[in-house]
Amino acid sequence: MGTVGAVWGVLGLCALLLWAVYRLSFYAIEAWAEPWAWWHWVFFAGWMVFMLYSEGYKGFQKGFSPRVVARAVHLSRHPVAWHVLLAPLYCMGYIHATKKRRIVALSVTAGVVMLVLLVSRLPQPWHGIVDMGVVAGLGYGLIAILAFILKALLGRPLDWPTDVPESESLVGQG
C-alpha cells in the first residue's frame, strides 16, 4: 500500500504540473502571433532567466522537489490509508505536515492563484511572455522531481526533511 501511495502521490502531482504546462502553453504560443517590440524581447529574456532561477532552481530544485520525493518515500515506509488516498496532497505538504509546512503550502497556493488572476488580465504578448516563463519554471520543476525520484530509486539518501508532525528527522536517517 505504501508503494502505491508514493507512486500515486508523485504521479498525481506531476500530472497536475503537466496540466498547468499544457494549459499555459496555449497562451505562450498565442503570444508569438503578436508583433514584439524590443522591450518585449528584453522583458522575455529577463523573465526567462528570473523564472528558471527563482521558480525552477530555487523553488523546485532546492525546495519543493526534494521535499515531495522525501514525503513520498516517507509515505511508502509509513502508509496510512487516507494518506495513500490523498497522496498528491500528502506529498505537497497539505496534509499530515507540520503547521509551518501547511502554512507555507497554503500561502504559496494563494500566491499562485493571485498571480494567475492578475496575469489573466494582461494583454498579449505580455500574458504569453509571462506564461512562457512559468512553463519554463514548471518544466524545470518536473525534471527536478524526476531527478530526485531517480536518486531515491538508486538508493541514494535523500537528506531532506519530510516535515511530518511526529518527526523532524531526515528521510535518509529514518
GROMACS .gro file of N, CA and C in nm:
model
  522
    1MET      N    1   0.083  -0.120   0.000
    1MET     CA    2   0.000   0.000   0.000
    1MET      C    3   0.087   0.126   0.000
    2GLY      N    4   0.201   0.121   0.069
    2GLY     CA    5   0.288   0.237   0.075
    2GLY      C    6   0.348   0.273  -0.059
    3THR      N    7   0.389   0.172  -0.134
    3THR     CA    8   0.446   0.197  -0.267
    3THR      C    9   0.342   0.258  -0.359
    4VAL      N   10   0.220   0.206  -0.351
    4VAL     CA   11   0.110   0.262  -0.432
    4VAL      C   12   0.088   0.408  -0.397
    5GLY      N   13   0.092   0.440  -0.269
    5GLY     CA   14   0.074   0.579  -0.225
    5GLY      C   15   0.185   0.669  -0.276
    6ALA      N   16   0.308   0.621  -0.268
    6ALA     CA   17   0.422   0.702  -0.315
    6ALA      C   18   0.412   0.728  -0.464
    7VAL      N   19   0.380   0.623  -0.539
    7VAL     CA   20   0.369   0.638  -0.685
    7VAL      C   21   0.252   0.730  -0.719
    8TRP      N   22   0.138   0.709  -0.655
    8TRP     CA   23   0.020   0.794  -0.679
    8TRP      C   24   0.050   0.938  -0.641
    9GLY      N   25   0.118   0.960  -0.531
    9GLY     CA   26   0.149   1.096  -0.487
    9GLY      C   27   0.235   1.171  -0.587
   10VAL      N   28   0.342   1.107  -0.633
   10VAL     CA   29   0.433   1.174  -0.726
   10VAL      C   30   0.370   1.185  -0.864
   11LEU      N   31   0.308   1.079  -0.912
   11LEU     CA   32   0.245   1.086  -1.045
   11LEU      C   33   0.127   1.182  -1.047
   12GLY      N   34   0.049   1.185  -0.941
   12GLY     CA   35  -0.062   1.280  -0.934
   12GLY      C   36  -0.014   1.424  -0.936
   13LEU      N   37   0.092   1.451  -0.862
   13LEU     CA   38   0.149   1.585  -0.862
   13LEU      C   39   0.208   1.620  -0.998
   14CYS      N   40   0.282   1.526  -1.057
   14CYS     CA   41   0.339   1.552  -1.190
   14CYS      C   42   0.228   1.575  -1.294
   15ALA      N   43   0.119   1.500  -1.282
   15ALA     CA   44   0.007   1.521  -1.374
   15ALA      C   45  -0.052   1.661  -1.356
   16LEU      N   46  -0.062   1.707  -1.234
   16LEU     CA   47  -0.112   1.842  -1.207
   16LEU      C   48  -0.020   1.947  -1.269
   17LEU      N   49   0.110   1.929  -1.253
   17LEU     CA   50   0.205   2.024  -1.313
   17LEU      C   51   0.203   2.018  -1.465
   18LEU      N   52   0.192   1.898  -1.521
   18LEU     CA   53   0.182   1.884  -1.666
   18LEU      C   54   0.055   1.949  -1.720
   19TRP      N   55  -0.053   1.937  -1.647
   19TRP     CA   56  -0.178   2.001  -1.687
   19TRP      C   57  -0.161   2.154  -1.691
   20ALA      N   58  -0.092   2.209  -1.592
   20ALA     CA   59  -0.066   2.353  -1.591
   20ALA      C   60   0.021   2.393  -1.710
   21VAL      N   61   0.123   2.314  -1.739
   21VAL     CA   62   0.209   2.341  -1.855
   21VAL      C   63   0.126   2.338  -1.984
   22TYR      N   64   0.042   2.239  -1.996
   22TYR     CA   65  -0.044   2.226  -2.114
   22TYR      C   66  -0.135   2.348  -2.130
   23ARG      N   67  -0.204   2.385  -2.023
   23ARG     CA   68  -0.297   2.498  -2.029
   23ARG      C   69  -0.226   2.630  -2.060
   24LEU      N   70  -0.112   2.654  -1.997
   24LEU     CA   71  -0.039   2.779  -2.017
   24LEU      C   72   0.028   2.785  -2.155
   25SER      N   73   0.057   2.672  -2.210
   25SER     CA   74   0.124   2.668  -2.341
   25SER      C   75   0.042   2.736  -2.449
   26PHE      N   76  -0.088   2.730  -2.441
   26PHE     CA   77  -0.173   2.793  -2.542
   26PHE      C   78  -0.154   2.946  -2.542
   27TYR      N   79  -0.147   3.004  -2.423
   27TYR     CA   80  -0.124   3.148  -2.414
   27TYR      C   81   0.017   3.183  -2.461
   28ALA      N   82   0.112   3.096  -2.428
   28ALA     CA   83   0.251   3.120  -2.470
   28ALA      C   84   0.262   3.115  -2.623
   29ILE      N   85   0.199   3.018  -2.683
   29ILE     CA   86   0.201   3.006  -2.830
   29ILE      C   87   0.130   3.125  -2.895
   30GLU      N   88   0.019   3.165  -2.835
   30GLU     CA   89  -0.058   3.278  -2.887
   30GLU      C   90   0.024   3.407  -2.890
   31ALA      N   91   0.115   3.421  -2.795
   31ALA     CA   92   0.198   3.543  -2.787
   31ALA      C   93   0.287   3.558  -2.909
   32TRP      N   94   0.328   3.446  -2.970
   32TRP     CA   95   0.417   3.453  -3.086
   32TRP      C   96   0.346   3.509  -3.209
   33ALA      N   97   0.212   3.509  -3.208
   33ALA     CA   98   0.136   3.564  -3.321
   33ALA      C   99   0.132   3.716  -3.317
   34GLU      N  100   0.165   3.773  -3.203
   34GLU     CA  101   0.164   3.919  -3.187
   34GLU      C  102   0.299   3.977  -3.229
   35PRO      N  103   0.299   4.101  -3.276
   35PRO     CA  104   0.429   4.166  -3.303
   35PRO      C  105   0.497   4.203  -3.171
   36TRP      N  106   0.627   4.182  -3.164
   36TRP     CA  107   0.703   4.212  -3.043
   36TRP      C  108   0.793   4.331  -3.069
   37ALA      N  109   0.791   4.424  -2.977
   37ALA     CA  110   0.885   4.537  -2.981
   37ALA      C  111   1.011   4.495  -2.906
   38TRP      N  112   1.113   4.577  -2.910
   38TRP     CA  113   1.239   4.542  -2.844
   38TRP      C  114   1.220   4.522  -2.694
   39TRP      N  115   1.129   4.599  -2.630
   39TRP     CA  116   1.109   4.587  -2.486
   39TRP      C  117   1.042   4.455  -2.450
   40HIS      N  118   0.963   4.400  -2.541
   40HIS     CA  119   0.907   4.267  -2.518
   40HIS      C  120   1.021   4.165  -2.511
   41TRP      N  121   1.117   4.176  -2.603
   41TRP     CA  122   1.230   4.084  -2.607
   41TRP      C  123   1.317   4.097  -2.483
   42VAL      N  124   1.338   4.219  -2.439
   42VAL     CA  125   1.419   4.242  -2.319
   42VAL      C  126   1.349   4.181  -2.197
   43PHE      N  127   1.219   4.208  -2.186
   43PHE     CA  128   1.143   4.150  -2.074
   43PHE      C  129   1.144   3.998  -2.083
   44PHE      N  130   1.122   3.944  -2.201
   44PHE     CA  131   1.120   3.800  -2.221
   44PHE      C  132   1.251   3.737  -2.172
   45ALA      N  133   1.365   3.793  -2.214
   45ALA     CA  134   1.495   3.737  -2.175
   45ALA      C  135   1.514   3.743  -2.024
   46GLY      N  136   1.486   3.859  -1.965
   46GLY     CA  137   1.500   3.873  -1.821
   46GLY      C  138   1.404   3.784  -1.744
   47TRP      N  139   1.282   3.778  -1.792
   47TRP     CA  140   1.179   3.697  -1.726
   47TRP      C  141   1.214   3.549  -1.729
   48MET      N  142   1.264   3.501  -1.842
   48MET     CA  143   1.302   3.360  -1.852
   48MET      C  144   1.415   3.327  -1.755
   49VAL      N  145   1.515   3.412  -1.749
   49VAL     CA  146   1.626   3.390  -1.656
   49VAL      C  147   1.574   3.391  -1.512
   50PHE      N  148   1.492   3.491  -1.481
   50PHE     CA  149   1.435   3.502  -1.347
   50PHE      C  150   1.353   3.379  -1.310
   51MET      N  151   1.266   3.334  -1.398
   51MET     CA  152   1.179   3.221  -1.368
   51MET      C  153   1.255   3.090  -1.358
   52LEU      N  154   1.352   3.070  -1.446
   52LEU     CA  155   1.432   2.947  -1.438
   52LEU      C  156   1.511   2.943  -1.308
   53TYR      N  157   1.562   3.058  -1.266
   53TYR     CA  158   1.638   3.062  -1.141
   53TYR      C  159   1.546   3.056  -1.020
   54SER      N  160   1.448   3.146  -1.013
   54SER     CA  161   1.367   3.156  -0.891
   54SER      C  162   1.268   3.041  -0.877
   55GLU      N  163   1.193   3.013  -0.981
   55GLU     CA  164   1.093   2.906  -0.972
   55GLU      C  165   1.157   2.770  -0.992
   56GLY      N  166   1.238   2.758  -1.096
   56GLY     CA  167   1.298   2.629  -1.127
   56GLY      C  168   1.404   2.586  -1.027
   57TYR      N  169   1.511   2.662  -1.019
   57TYR     CA  170   1.623   2.624  -0.934
   57TYR      C  171   1.594   2.641  -0.786
   58LYS      N  172   1.562   2.765  -0.745
   58LYS     CA  173   1.541   2.792  -0.602
   58LYS      C  174   1.413   2.727  -0.550
   59GLY      N  175   1.303   2.743  -0.624
   59GLY     CA  176   1.176   2.691  -0.576
   59GLY      C  177   1.162   2.541  -0.585
   60PHE      N  178   1.188   2.487  -0.703
   60PHE     CA  179   1.170   2.343  -0.722
   60PHE      C  180   1.294   2.264  -0.679
   61GLN      N  181   1.407   2.287  -0.744
   61GLN     CA  182   1.524   2.201  -0.720
   61GLN      C  183   1.575   2.210  -0.577
   62LYS      N  184   1.573   2.327  -0.518
   62LYS     CA  185   1.628   2.344  -0.384
   62LYS      C  186   1.523   2.335  -0.273
   63GLY      N  187   1.398   2.316  -0.307
   63GLY     CA  188   1.296   2.313  -0.203
   63GLY      C  189   1.186   2.212  -0.227
   64PHE      N  190   1.101   2.241  -0.320
   64PHE     CA  191   0.978   2.164  -0.339
   64PHE      C  192   1.005   2.021  -0.385
   65SER      N  193   1.086   2.003  -0.489
   65SER     CA  194   1.105   1.870  -0.548
   65SER      C  195   1.165   1.769  -0.451
   66PRO      N  196   1.274   1.801  -0.382
   66PRO     CA  197   1.328   1.701  -0.288
   66PRO      C  198   1.232   1.672  -0.173
   67ARG      N  199   1.157   1.773  -0.131
   67ARG     CA  200   1.061   1.750  -0.023
   67ARG      C  201   0.947   1.659  -0.069
   68VAL      N  202   0.899   1.680  -0.191
   68VAL     CA  203   0.793   1.594  -0.245
   68VAL      C  204   0.839   1.449  -0.247
   69VAL      N  205   0.959   1.425  -0.297
   69VAL     CA  206   1.009   1.288  -0.306
   69VAL      C  207   1.037   1.233  -0.167
   70ALA      N  208   1.091   1.315  -0.077
   70ALA     CA  209   1.115   1.269   0.060
   70ALA      C  210   0.984   1.230   0.127
   71ARG      N  211   0.880   1.308   0.106
   71ARG     CA  212   0.750   1.275   0.164
   71ARG      C  213   0.691   1.150   0.099
   72ALA      N  214   0.713   1.132  -0.031
   72ALA     CA  215   0.667   1.009  -0.099
   72ALA      C  216   0.738   0.887  -0.042
   73VAL      N  217   0.868   0.898  -0.020
   73VAL     CA  218   0.944   0.788   0.040
   73VAL      C  219   0.893   0.761   0.181
   74HIS      N  220   0.868   0.867   0.256
   74HIS     CA  221   0.814   0.851   0.392
   74HIS      C  222   0.679   0.782   0.387
   75LEU      N  223   0.594   0.821   0.294
   75LEU     CA  224   0.462   0.758   0.280
   75LEU      C  225   0.476   0.611   0.244
   76SER      N  226   0.574   0.578   0.159
   76SER     CA  227   0.592   0.437   0.121
   76SER      C  228   0.633   0.353   0.242
   77ARG      N  229   0.705   0.413   0.336
   77ARG     CA  230   0.752   0.340   0.455
   77ARG      C  231   0.652   0.343   0.570
   78HIS      N  232   0.564   0.443   0.571
   78HIS     CA  233   0.467   0.460   0.680
   78HIS      C  234   0.328   0.486   0.622
   79PRO      N  235   0.271   0.389   0.551
   79PRO     CA  236   0.142   0.415   0.486
   79PRO      C  237   0.025   0.419   0.586
   80VAL      N  238  -0.061   0.514   0.563
   80VAL     CA  239  -0.188   0.525   0.633
   80VAL      C  240  -0.291   0.539   0.522
   81ALA      N  241  -0.402   0.466   0.532
   81ALA     CA  242  -0.498   0.457   0.422
   81ALA      C  243  -0.538   0.593   0.366
   82TRP      N  244  -0.576   0.686   0.451
   82TRP     CA  245  -0.623   0.815   0.399
   82TRP      C  246  -0.509   0.898   0.344
   83HIS      N  247  -0.387   0.879   0.391
   83HIS     CA  248  -0.271   0.947   0.333
   83HIS      C  249  -0.244   0.893   0.193
   84VAL      N  250  -0.257   0.761   0.177
   84VAL     CA  251  -0.238   0.699   0.046
   84VAL      C  252  -0.345   0.748  -0.051
   85LEU      N  253  -0.468   0.753  -0.005
   85LEU     CA  254  -0.578   0.800  -0.089
   85LEU      C  255  -0.555   0.944  -0.137
   86LEU      N  256  -0.504   1.028  -0.049
   86LEU     CA  257  -0.480   1.168  -0.080
   86LEU      C  258  -0.330   1.195  -0.100
   87ALA      N  259  -0.259   1.099  -0.156
   87ALA     CA  260  -0.113   1.104  -0.165
   87ALA      C  261  -0.059   1.229  -0.235
   88PRO      N  262  -0.119   1.278  -0.345
   88PRO     CA  263  -0.064   1.402  -0.403
   88PRO      C  264  -0.067   1.519  -0.303
   89LEU      N  265  -0.176   1.532  -0.228
   89LEU     CA  266  -0.184   1.637  -0.126
   89LEU      C  267  -0.085   1.612  -0.014
   90TYR      N  268  -0.065   1.486   0.021
   90TYR     CA  269   0.033   1.449   0.122
   90TYR      C  270   0.173   1.489   0.076
   91CYS      N  271   0.208   1.454  -0.047
   91CYS     CA  272   0.342   1.484  -0.099
   91CYS      C  273   0.367   1.634  -0.108
   92MET      N  274   0.263   1.712  -0.135
   92MET     CA  275   0.278   1.856  -0.145
   92MET      C  276   0.281   1.925  -0.009
   93GLY      N  277   0.248   1.852   0.097
   93GLY     CA  278   0.255   1.910   0.231
   93GLY      C  279   0.126   1.974   0.279
   94TYR      N  280   0.014   1.943   0.213
   94TYR     CA  281  -0.114   1.999   0.257
   94TYR      C  282  -0.171   1.922   0.376
   95ILE      N  283  -0.142   1.792   0.382
   95ILE     CA  284  -0.195   1.711   0.491
   95ILE      C  285  -0.080   1.637   0.558
   96HIS      N  286  -0.100   1.602   0.682
   96HIS     CA  287  -0.003   1.531   0.766
   96HIS      C  288   0.135   1.597   0.755
   97ALA      N  289   0.135   1.726   0.781
   97ALA     CA  290   0.259   1.803   0.776
   97ALA      C  291   0.264   1.893   0.899
   98THR      N  292   0.383   1.943   0.926
   98THR     CA  293   0.396   2.038   1.036
   98THR      C  294   0.311   2.161   1.006
   99LYS      N  295   0.278   2.234   1.110
   99LYS     CA  296   0.198   2.356   1.092
   99LYS      C  297   0.268   2.452   0.996
  100LYS      N  298   0.398   2.468   1.012
  100LYS     CA  299   0.474   2.557   0.925
  100LYS      C  300   0.465   2.512   0.779
  101ARG      N  301   0.480   2.381   0.752
  101ARG     CA  302   0.475   2.331   0.615
  101ARG      C  303   0.337   2.354   0.553
  102ARG      N  304   0.230   2.332   0.631
  102ARG     CA  305   0.094   2.356   0.580
  102ARG      C  306   0.072   2.503   0.549
  103ILE      N  307   0.122   2.591   0.637
  103ILE     CA  308   0.108   2.735   0.615
  103ILE      C  309   0.183   2.776   0.489
  104VAL      N  310   0.305   2.725   0.472
  104VAL     CA  311   0.383   2.757   0.352
  104VAL      C  312   0.311   2.705   0.228
  105ALA      N  313   0.263   2.582   0.232
  105ALA     CA  314   0.194   2.523   0.115
  105ALA      C  315   0.070   2.605   0.078
  106LEU      N  316  -0.009   2.642   0.177
  106LEU     CA  317  -0.130   2.720   0.151
  106LEU      C  318  -0.096   2.862   0.106
  107SER      N  319   0.008   2.920   0.162
  107SER     CA  320   0.049   3.055   0.122
  107SER      C  321   0.098   3.058  -0.023
  108VAL      N  322   0.179   2.960  -0.059
  108VAL     CA  323   0.228   2.952  -0.198
  108VAL      C  324   0.110   2.934  -0.293
  109THR      N  325   0.017   2.848  -0.256
  109THR     CA  326  -0.101   2.826  -0.340
  109THR      C  327  -0.182   2.954  -0.355
  110ALA      N  328  -0.204   3.025  -0.247
  110ALA     CA  329  -0.279   3.151  -0.253
  110ALA      C  330  -0.205   3.252  -0.341
  111GLY      N  331  -0.074   3.258  -0.328
  111GLY     CA  332   0.005   3.347  -0.412
  111GLY      C  333  -0.005   3.313  -0.559
  112VAL      N  334   0.000   3.184  -0.590
  112VAL     CA  335  -0.012   3.140  -0.730
  112VAL      C  336  -0.149   3.176  -0.785
  113VAL      N  337  -0.254   3.154  -0.707
  113VAL     CA  338  -0.390   3.189  -0.752
  113VAL      C  339  -0.400   3.338  -0.780
  114MET      N  340  -0.344   3.421  -0.692
  114MET     CA  341  -0.348   3.566  -0.713
  114MET      C  342  -0.272   3.605  -0.839
  115LEU      N  343  -0.155   3.545  -0.860
  115LEU     CA  344  -0.077   3.576  -0.981
  115LEU      C  345  -0.150   3.531  -1.108
  116VAL      N  346  -0.215   3.417  -1.103
  116VAL     CA  347  -0.292   3.369  -1.218
  116VAL      C  348  -0.402   3.468  -1.252
  117LEU      N  349  -0.471   3.517  -1.150
  117LEU     CA  350  -0.578   3.614  -1.173
  117LEU      C  351  -0.524   3.745  -1.231
  118LEU      N  352  -0.410   3.790  -1.182
  118LEU     CA  353  -0.350   3.913  -1.234
  118LEU      C  354  -0.299   3.896  -1.377
  119VAL      N  355  -0.229   3.787  -1.403
  119VAL     CA  356  -0.172   3.764  -1.536
  119VAL      C  357  -0.283   3.746  -1.640
  120SER      N  358  -0.395   3.688  -1.599
  120SER     CA  359  -0.504   3.666  -1.694
  120SER      C  360  -0.560   3.797  -1.748
  121ARG      N  361  -0.534   3.907  -1.680
  121ARG     CA  362  -0.581   4.039  -1.724
  121ARG      C  363  -0.483   4.108  -1.819
  122LEU      N  364  -0.363   4.053  -1.833
  122LEU     CA  365  -0.264   4.114  -1.922
  122LEU      C  366  -0.299   4.090  -2.068
  123PRO      N  367  -0.273   4.189  -2.152
  123PRO     CA  368  -0.293   4.168  -2.296
  123PRO      C  369  -0.176   4.086  -2.353
  124GLN      N  370  -0.198   4.032  -2.471
  124GLN     CA  371  -0.089   3.965  -2.542
  124GLN      C  372   0.001   4.073  -2.601
  125PRO      N  373   0.127   4.057  -2.614
  125PRO     CA  374   0.203   3.935  -2.587
  125PRO      C  375   0.249   3.921  -2.443
  126TRP      N  376   0.215   4.019  -2.355
  126TRP     CA  377   0.260   4.013  -2.216
  126TRP      C  378   0.212   3.887  -2.145
  127HIS      N  379   0.086   3.855  -2.163
  127HIS     CA  380   0.029   3.736  -2.099
  127HIS      C  381   0.109   3.612  -2.140
  128GLY      N  382   0.133   3.598  -2.268
  128GLY     CA  383   0.206   3.482  -2.318
  128GLY      C  384   0.351   3.480  -2.274
  129ILE      N  385   0.413   3.597  -2.269
  129ILE     CA  386   0.553   3.603  -2.225
  129ILE      C  387   0.565   3.558  -2.079
  130VAL      N  388   0.475   3.607  -1.995
  130VAL     CA  389   0.476   3.565  -1.855
  130VAL      C  390   0.453   3.414  -1.846
  131ASP      N  391   0.358   3.364  -1.923
  131ASP     CA  392   0.329   3.221  -1.919
  131ASP      C  393   0.446   3.137  -1.972
  132MET      N  394   0.523   3.190  -2.068
  132MET     CA  395   0.641   3.118  -2.115
  132MET      C  396   0.739   3.096  -2.001
  133GLY      N  397   0.759   3.197  -1.920
  133GLY     CA  398   0.848   3.183  -1.805
  133GLY      C  399   0.795   3.083  -1.704
  134VAL      N  400   0.664   3.085  -1.682
  134VAL     CA  401   0.604   2.990  -1.588
  134VAL      C  402   0.618   2.848  -1.642
  135VAL      N  403   0.593   2.829  -1.770
  135VAL     CA  404   0.609   2.697  -1.831
  135VAL      C  405   0.753   2.648  -1.818
  136ALA      N  406   0.849   2.737  -1.840
  136ALA     CA  407   0.990   2.700  -1.826
  136ALA      C  408   1.021   2.659  -1.681
  137GLY      N  409   0.971   2.736  -1.586
  137GLY     CA  410   0.993   2.703  -1.445
  137GLY      C  411   0.928   2.572  -1.405
  138LEU      N  412   0.806   2.549  -1.451
  138LEU     CA  413   0.737   2.424  -1.420
  138LEU      C  414   0.806   2.306  -1.486
  139GLY      N  415   0.852   2.326  -1.609
  139GLY     CA  416   0.926   2.219  -1.677
  139GLY      C  417   1.053   2.183  -1.600
  140TYR      N  418   1.125   2.284  -1.555
  140TYR     CA  419   1.244   2.263  -1.472
  140TYR      C  420   1.205   2.184  -1.347
  141GLY      N  421   1.093   2.224  -1.287
  141GLY     CA  422   1.047   2.156  -1.166
  141GLY      C  423   1.014   2.010  -1.188
  142LEU      N  424   0.949   1.980  -1.300
  142LEU     CA  425   0.918   1.841  -1.332
  142LEU      C  426   1.045   1.759  -1.348
  143ILE      N  427   1.143   1.816  -1.417
  143ILE     CA  428   1.271   1.747  -1.435
  143ILE      C  429   1.339   1.726  -1.300
  144ALA      N  430   1.332   1.825  -1.212
  144ALA     CA  431   1.391   1.812  -1.079
  144ALA      C  432   1.323   1.701  -0.999
  145ILE      N  433   1.191   1.693  -1.006
  145ILE     CA  434   1.119   1.586  -0.936
  145ILE      C  435   1.166   1.450  -0.988
  146LEU      N  436   1.174   1.436  -1.120
  146LEU     CA  437   1.218   1.309  -1.178
  146LEU      C  438   1.362   1.276  -1.137
  147ALA      N  439   1.448   1.376  -1.128
  147ALA     CA  440   1.587   1.353  -1.085
  147ALA      C  441   1.591   1.304  -0.941
  148PHE      N  442   1.509   1.361  -0.853
  148PHE     CA  443   1.507   1.316  -0.715
  148PHE      C  444   1.444   1.178  -0.701
  149ILE      N  445   1.346   1.148  -0.786
  149ILE     CA  446   1.289   1.013  -0.786
  149ILE      C  447   1.397   0.912  -0.825
  150LEU      N  448   1.472   0.944  -0.929
  150LEU     CA  449   1.581   0.856  -0.973
  150LEU      C  450   1.682   0.837  -0.861
  151LYS      N  451   1.716   0.944  -0.792
  151LYS     CA  452   1.809   0.936  -0.679
  151LYS      C  453   1.755   0.840  -0.573
  152ALA      N  454   1.627   0.853  -0.541
  152ALA     CA  455   1.566   0.765  -0.441
  152ALA      C  456   1.564   0.620  -0.489
  153LEU      N  457   1.530   0.598  -0.614
  153LEU     CA  458   1.525   0.462  -0.668
  153LEU      C  459   1.663   0.397  -0.672
  154LEU      N  460   1.767   0.477  -0.688
  154LEU     CA  461   1.903   0.424  -0.688
  154LEU      C  462   1.955   0.399  -0.547
  155GLY      N  463   1.872   0.430  -0.448
  155GLY     CA  464   1.910   0.404  -0.310
  155GLY      C  465   1.998   0.510  -0.246
  156ARG      N  466   2.012   0.622  -0.313
  156ARG     CA  467   2.093   0.730  -0.255
  156ARG      C  468   2.010   0.802  -0.148
  157PRO      N  469   2.074   0.845  -0.042
  157PRO     CA  470   1.999   0.909   0.066
  157PRO      C  471   1.941   1.044   0.023
  158LEU      N  472   1.820   1.067   0.066
  158LEU     CA  473   1.754   1.196   0.045
  158LEU      C  474   1.756   1.269   0.178
  159ASP      N  475   1.861   1.339   0.203
  159ASP     CA  476   1.875   1.408   0.330
  159ASP      C  477   1.793   1.537   0.329
  160TRP      N  478   1.663   1.519   0.328
  160TRP     CA  479   1.571   1.631   0.320
  160TRP      C  480   1.460   1.610   0.420
  161PRO      N  481   1.421   1.711   0.495
  161PRO     CA  482   1.316   1.692   0.595
  161PRO      C  483   1.182   1.657   0.531
  162THR      N  484   1.112   1.565   0.594
  162THR     CA  485   0.979   1.526   0.546
  162THR      C  486   0.871   1.620   0.597
  163ASP      N  487   0.902   1.692   0.704
  163ASP     CA  488   0.807   1.786   0.766
  163ASP      C  489   0.677   1.718   0.808
  164VAL      N  490   0.687   1.595   0.857
  164VAL     CA  491   0.570   1.530   0.915
  164VAL      C  492   0.562   1.568   1.062
  165PRO      N  493   0.442   1.574   1.120
  165PRO     CA  494   0.427   1.623   1.257
  165PRO      C  495   0.502   1.544   1.364
  166GLU      N  496   0.508   1.412   1.351
  166GLU     CA  497   0.568   1.331   1.458
  166GLU      C  498   0.719   1.340   1.460
  167SER      N  499   0.779   1.378   1.349
  167SER     CA  500   0.924   1.367   1.341
  167SER      C  501   0.980   1.480   1.257
  168GLU      N  502   1.090   1.529   1.299
  168GLU     CA  503   1.163   1.626   1.219
  168GLU      C  504   1.287   1.559   1.159
  169SER      N  505   1.286   1.425   1.161
  169SER     CA  506   1.403   1.352   1.113
  169SER      C  507   1.412   1.358   0.961
  170LEU      N  508   1.529   1.328   0.911
  170LEU     CA  509   1.553   1.325   0.768
  170LEU      C  510   1.518   1.188   0.715
  171VAL      N  511   1.473   1.183   0.589
  171VAL     CA  512   1.435   1.055   0.528
  171VAL      C  513   1.553   0.960   0.531
  172GLY      N  514   1.670   1.006   0.500
  172GLY     CA  515   1.787   0.921   0.494
  172GLY      C  516   1.827   0.862   0.629
  173GLN      N  517   1.773   0.919   0.738
  173GLN     CA  518   1.810   0.873   0.872
  173GLN      C  519   1.701   0.791   0.936
  174GLY      N  520   1.586   0.780   0.874
  174GLY     CA  521   1.485   0.701   0.944
  174GLY      C  522   1.361   0.699   0.878
   0.00000   0.00000   0.00000
